[in-house]
């Protein structure tokens, strides 16, 4: 009888846990990458559509690699996550993603296919020639990697080459994104510019180049950069630029849009450029990992993120550009004071002359000198080792001296307090 009661109690606990899990949606996204007020709105919308309760548990990460390791090694049960293209490629190759299925979502509220820009669908298609990533991922935001610069301290010519990140004139005022792949790619493009011009190598080949020779060349370049680095930052670079502490920031276009606007309010003038040698174009997308436990709510969440008004709010809040190619999104970004640019590649043949911020939507000539990164598989470990050698050396001498002094101080304090205790005990006994 006792055994039966224990078993019944255990089953009740398990049952209540599992039914609770059905009402929880675990979302894992980049920091500063959403208008968080859309989350409770999703909960209400989900209830209205399905009659079911849902609670969003929202967590953030700063770099792709941290997020990946939680899924790859930790098998964490996030329901929906937002990796970048080359990580989507890796997760696809490793069988870590579930195919998406929106059949349960009525046509009247299915915002996915009708809104994703064909340009972005092509980017996802190019991720892997054998498996169409569009079957596993829905694009969220996209952009380029480039240089944010303070226009009072740096000329567009100086900022227009990747060499600027090791320009001694700006030493101590340079911020580098703590994103190994997104720094490696532009530096390699810079180092191989002659070969690119001569046509002996293509951008796509460079994005797959994890050779020891290229890694060593990028490492040598970055070691020249590091003495001038104000910070390797995951998300504080844009803020440092608005405060005028940094004058150069290797960063993503969305952070540039946010920083330009914030800086203008305090009288600091920033601009953004994709250096002439070329760069990478990236796209982050929603995927459902293999260990997800609420696939239904995850699918509805992805759909909700594609609703044009939600996409616009996320853009306005973060500075990043939605993959949504609908007219509603296009119209929300028009600013008649700007020069027209050709955005037909993104919004379709009608959009040859559109007045929008070119940092948000680069014109075709910028896109043409950018390429998509690719997964390196096991060679990624070589990149991460190189990255920590570069950054670790930077912290070295002073950090080690401080750590040694702190350890000595702790040992001295412990010895001193033991001695005093002994003395006190002796005097008590007397
Ligand atoms: C925003 C993160 C943007 C991710 N904090 C760019 N791939």
Short mmCIF file of N, CA and C in Angstrom, two decimals, residues 220-295:
data_model
loop_
_atom_site.label_atom_id
_atom_site.label_comp_id
_atom_site.label_asym_id
_atom_site.label_seq_id
_atom_site.Cartn_x
_atom_site.Cartn_y
_atom_site.Cartn_z
N UNK A 220 48.49 36.86 -36.52
CA UNK A 220 49.58 37.85 -36.51
C UNK A 220 48.99 39.26 -36.65
N UNK A 221 48.00 39.39 -37.51
CA UNK A 221 47.35 40.71 -37.71
C UNK A 221 46.67 41.15 -36.40
N UNK A 222 45.93 40.23 -35.78
CA UNK A 222 45.17 40.59 -34.57
C UNK A 222 46.11 40.93 -33.40
N UNK A 223 47.30 40.33 -33.42
CA UNK A 223 48.25 40.67 -32.35
C UNK A 223 48.78 42.09 -32.53
N UNK A 224 48.74 42.57 -33.77
CA UNK A 224 49.10 43.99 -33.98
C UNK A 224 47.95 44.90 -33.56
N UNK A 225 46.74 44.36 -33.61
CA UNK A 225 45.55 45.15 -33.29
C UNK A 225 45.42 45.33 -31.77
N UNK A 226 45.77 44.27 -31.04
CA UNK A 226 45.34 44.20 -29.62
C UNK A 226 45.87 45.31 -28.72
N UNK A 227 47.08 45.83 -29.01
CA UNK A 227 47.60 46.89 -28.14
C UNK A 227 46.73 48.14 -28.17
N UNK A 228 46.03 48.33 -29.27
CA UNK A 228 45.19 49.52 -29.39
C UNK A 228 43.74 49.30 -28.98
N UNK A 229 43.46 48.06 -28.51
CA UNK A 229 42.05 47.71 -28.26
C UNK A 229 41.57 48.23 -26.90
N UNK A 230 40.48 48.98 -26.96
CA UNK A 230 39.85 49.47 -25.73
C UNK A 230 39.02 48.36 -25.09
N UNK A 231 38.46 47.49 -25.91
CA UNK A 231 37.69 46.36 -25.35
C UNK A 231 37.30 45.36 -26.43
N UNK A 232 37.31 44.07 -26.04
CA UNK A 232 36.71 43.01 -26.86
C UNK A 232 35.31 42.88 -26.29
N UNK A 233 34.33 43.29 -27.01
CA UNK A 233 33.01 43.46 -26.39
C UNK A 233 31.96 42.57 -27.01
N UNK A 234 31.05 42.10 -26.14
CA UNK A 234 29.94 41.31 -26.66
C UNK A 234 28.76 42.23 -26.93
N UNK A 235 28.60 43.25 -26.09
CA UNK A 235 27.46 44.14 -26.35
C UNK A 235 27.62 45.57 -25.83
N UNK A 236 28.82 45.90 -25.27
CA UNK A 236 28.93 47.26 -24.74
C UNK A 236 29.59 48.23 -25.74
N UNK A 237 30.00 47.72 -26.90
CA UNK A 237 30.71 48.56 -27.86
C UNK A 237 29.89 49.74 -28.36
N UNK A 238 28.62 49.47 -28.66
CA UNK A 238 27.78 50.52 -29.21
C UNK A 238 27.61 51.65 -28.19
N UNK A 239 27.52 51.26 -26.92
CA UNK A 239 27.35 52.23 -25.86
C UNK A 239 28.61 53.09 -25.69
N UNK A 240 29.77 52.42 -25.74
CA UNK A 240 31.05 53.15 -25.61
C UNK A 240 31.22 54.16 -26.75
N UNK A 241 30.70 53.80 -27.91
CA UNK A 241 30.80 54.71 -29.06
C UNK A 241 29.90 55.93 -28.85
N UNK A 242 28.72 55.71 -28.30
CA UNK A 242 27.81 56.85 -28.10
C UNK A 242 28.37 57.81 -27.04
N UNK A 243 29.18 57.27 -26.13
CA UNK A 243 29.75 58.12 -25.07
C UNK A 243 31.05 58.77 -25.52
N UNK A 244 31.49 58.46 -26.73
CA UNK A 244 32.71 59.07 -27.27
C UNK A 244 33.98 58.43 -26.73
N UNK A 245 33.86 57.30 -25.99
CA UNK A 245 35.07 56.66 -25.45
C UNK A 245 35.81 55.89 -26.53
N UNK A 246 35.04 55.30 -27.42
CA UNK A 246 35.65 54.63 -28.55
C UNK A 246 35.44 55.48 -29.80
N UNK A 247 36.37 55.39 -30.76
CA UNK A 247 36.14 56.12 -32.02
C UNK A 247 36.01 55.16 -33.21
N UNK A 248 36.41 53.90 -32.98
CA UNK A 248 36.30 52.87 -34.02
C UNK A 248 35.69 51.64 -33.38
N UNK A 249 34.72 51.04 -34.03
CA UNK A 249 34.16 49.81 -33.49
C UNK A 249 33.88 48.82 -34.63
N UNK A 250 34.56 47.66 -34.57
CA UNK A 250 34.24 46.61 -35.55
C UNK A 250 32.94 45.99 -35.06
N UNK A 251 31.89 46.14 -35.83
CA UNK A 251 30.58 45.83 -35.28
C UNK A 251 29.59 45.43 -36.36
N UNK A 252 28.38 45.11 -35.93
CA UNK A 252 27.31 44.73 -36.85
C UNK A 252 26.45 45.95 -37.19
N UNK A 253 25.88 45.91 -38.38
CA UNK A 253 25.14 47.08 -38.88
C UNK A 253 24.00 47.50 -37.95
N UNK A 254 23.35 46.54 -37.29
CA UNK A 254 22.24 46.88 -36.40
C UNK A 254 22.69 47.69 -35.20
N UNK A 255 23.85 47.30 -34.64
CA UNK A 255 24.39 48.08 -33.52
C UNK A 255 24.74 49.48 -34.00
N UNK A 256 25.15 49.58 -35.26
CA UNK A 256 25.50 50.89 -35.83
C UNK A 256 24.27 51.79 -35.89
N UNK A 257 23.15 51.25 -36.32
CA UNK A 257 21.92 52.05 -36.42
C UNK A 257 21.52 52.55 -35.03
N UNK A 258 21.55 51.63 -34.06
CA UNK A 258 21.18 51.99 -32.68
C UNK A 258 22.14 53.06 -32.15
N UNK A 259 23.45 52.84 -32.35
CA UNK A 259 24.46 53.76 -31.80
C UNK A 259 24.37 55.14 -32.46
N UNK A 260 24.14 55.16 -33.78
CA UNK A 260 24.05 56.45 -34.50
C UNK A 260 22.93 57.30 -33.91
N UNK A 261 21.77 56.66 -33.69
CA UNK A 261 20.61 57.39 -33.18
C UNK A 261 20.83 57.89 -31.75
N UNK A 262 21.36 56.99 -30.89
CA UNK A 262 21.59 57.37 -29.49
C UNK A 262 22.64 58.46 -29.40
N UNK A 263 23.70 58.35 -30.21
CA UNK A 263 24.80 59.31 -30.15
C UNK A 263 24.32 60.69 -30.59
N UNK A 264 23.47 60.71 -31.63
CA UNK A 264 22.99 61.99 -32.16
C UNK A 264 22.30 62.78 -31.05
N UNK A 265 21.61 62.06 -30.16
CA UNK A 265 20.88 62.75 -29.08
C UNK A 265 21.79 63.44 -28.08
N UNK A 266 23.06 62.96 -27.98
CA UNK A 266 23.98 63.61 -27.04
C UNK A 266 25.10 64.35 -27.79
N UNK A 267 24.86 64.62 -29.07
CA UNK A 267 25.78 65.44 -29.85
C UNK A 267 27.04 64.73 -30.32
N UNK A 268 27.01 63.38 -30.33
CA UNK A 268 28.17 62.64 -30.88
C UNK A 268 27.77 62.15 -32.27
N UNK A 269 28.67 62.35 -33.24
CA UNK A 269 28.31 61.98 -34.61
C UNK A 269 29.00 60.68 -35.03
N UNK A 270 28.19 59.68 -35.30
CA UNK A 270 28.74 58.37 -35.72
C UNK A 270 28.26 58.02 -37.12
N UNK A 271 29.06 57.22 -37.81
CA UNK A 271 28.59 56.67 -39.09
C UNK A 271 29.09 55.23 -39.19
N UNK A 272 28.66 54.56 -40.24
CA UNK A 272 28.99 53.13 -40.41
C UNK A 272 29.40 52.90 -41.85
N UNK A 273 30.41 52.07 -42.02
CA UNK A 273 30.86 51.78 -43.38
C UNK A 273 31.27 50.30 -43.49
N UNK A 274 30.99 49.73 -44.64
CA UNK A 274 31.49 48.38 -44.92
C UNK A 274 32.77 48.57 -45.73
N UNK A 275 33.95 48.30 -45.16
CA UNK A 275 35.20 48.59 -45.84
C UNK A 275 35.28 48.06 -47.27
N UNK A 276 36.07 48.81 -48.06
CA UNK A 276 36.09 48.54 -49.50
C UNK A 276 36.57 47.13 -49.85
N UNK A 277 37.39 46.52 -48.98
CA UNK A 277 37.92 45.19 -49.33
C UNK A 277 36.84 44.12 -49.33
N UNK A 278 35.70 44.39 -48.62
CA UNK A 278 34.62 43.42 -48.56
C UNK A 278 34.38 42.97 -47.13
N UNK A 279 33.32 42.19 -46.92
CA UNK A 279 32.98 41.79 -45.56
C UNK A 279 32.05 40.59 -45.60
N UNK A 280 31.43 40.33 -44.43
CA UNK A 280 30.44 39.26 -44.46
C UNK A 280 29.04 39.82 -44.29
N UNK A 281 28.10 39.16 -44.95
CA UNK A 281 26.69 39.47 -44.76
C UNK A 281 26.18 38.29 -43.93
N UNK A 282 25.36 38.57 -42.92
CA UNK A 282 24.92 37.49 -42.04
C UNK A 282 23.40 37.53 -41.90
N UNK A 283 22.86 36.43 -41.44
CA UNK A 283 21.42 36.37 -41.21
C UNK A 283 21.16 35.41 -40.05
N UNK A 284 20.43 35.86 -39.06
CA UNK A 284 20.08 35.00 -37.92
C UNK A 284 18.66 34.48 -38.11
N UNK A 285 18.42 33.27 -37.66
CA UNK A 285 17.07 32.71 -37.89
C UNK A 285 16.57 31.91 -36.72
N UNK A 286 15.24 31.83 -36.62
CA UNK A 286 14.60 31.02 -35.56
C UNK A 286 14.62 29.56 -35.98
N UNK A 287 15.07 28.72 -35.04
CA UNK A 287 15.06 27.27 -35.30
C UNK A 287 14.54 26.56 -34.05
N UNK A 288 14.09 25.33 -34.25
CA UNK A 288 13.63 24.52 -33.11
C UNK A 288 14.64 23.39 -32.90
N UNK A 289 15.38 23.43 -31.78
CA UNK A 289 16.39 22.39 -31.57
C UNK A 289 15.77 21.04 -31.24
N UNK A 290 16.57 20.03 -31.50
CA UNK A 290 16.16 18.63 -31.28
C UNK A 290 15.63 18.37 -29.86
N UNK A 291 16.16 19.10 -28.85
CA UNK A 291 15.74 18.82 -27.46
C UNK A 291 14.55 19.67 -27.01
N UNK A 292 13.91 20.37 -27.95
CA UNK A 292 12.77 21.23 -27.61
C UNK A 292 11.63 20.37 -27.04
N UNK A 293 10.82 20.99 -26.19
CA UNK A 293 9.70 20.23 -25.60
C UNK A 293 8.35 20.85 -25.89
N UNK A 294 8.34 22.02 -26.52
CA UNK A 294 7.04 22.61 -26.85
C UNK A 294 7.07 23.11 -28.31
N UNK A 295 7.00 22.15 -29.20
CA UNK A 295 7.15 22.43 -30.62
C UNK A 295 5.97 23.27 -31.14
#
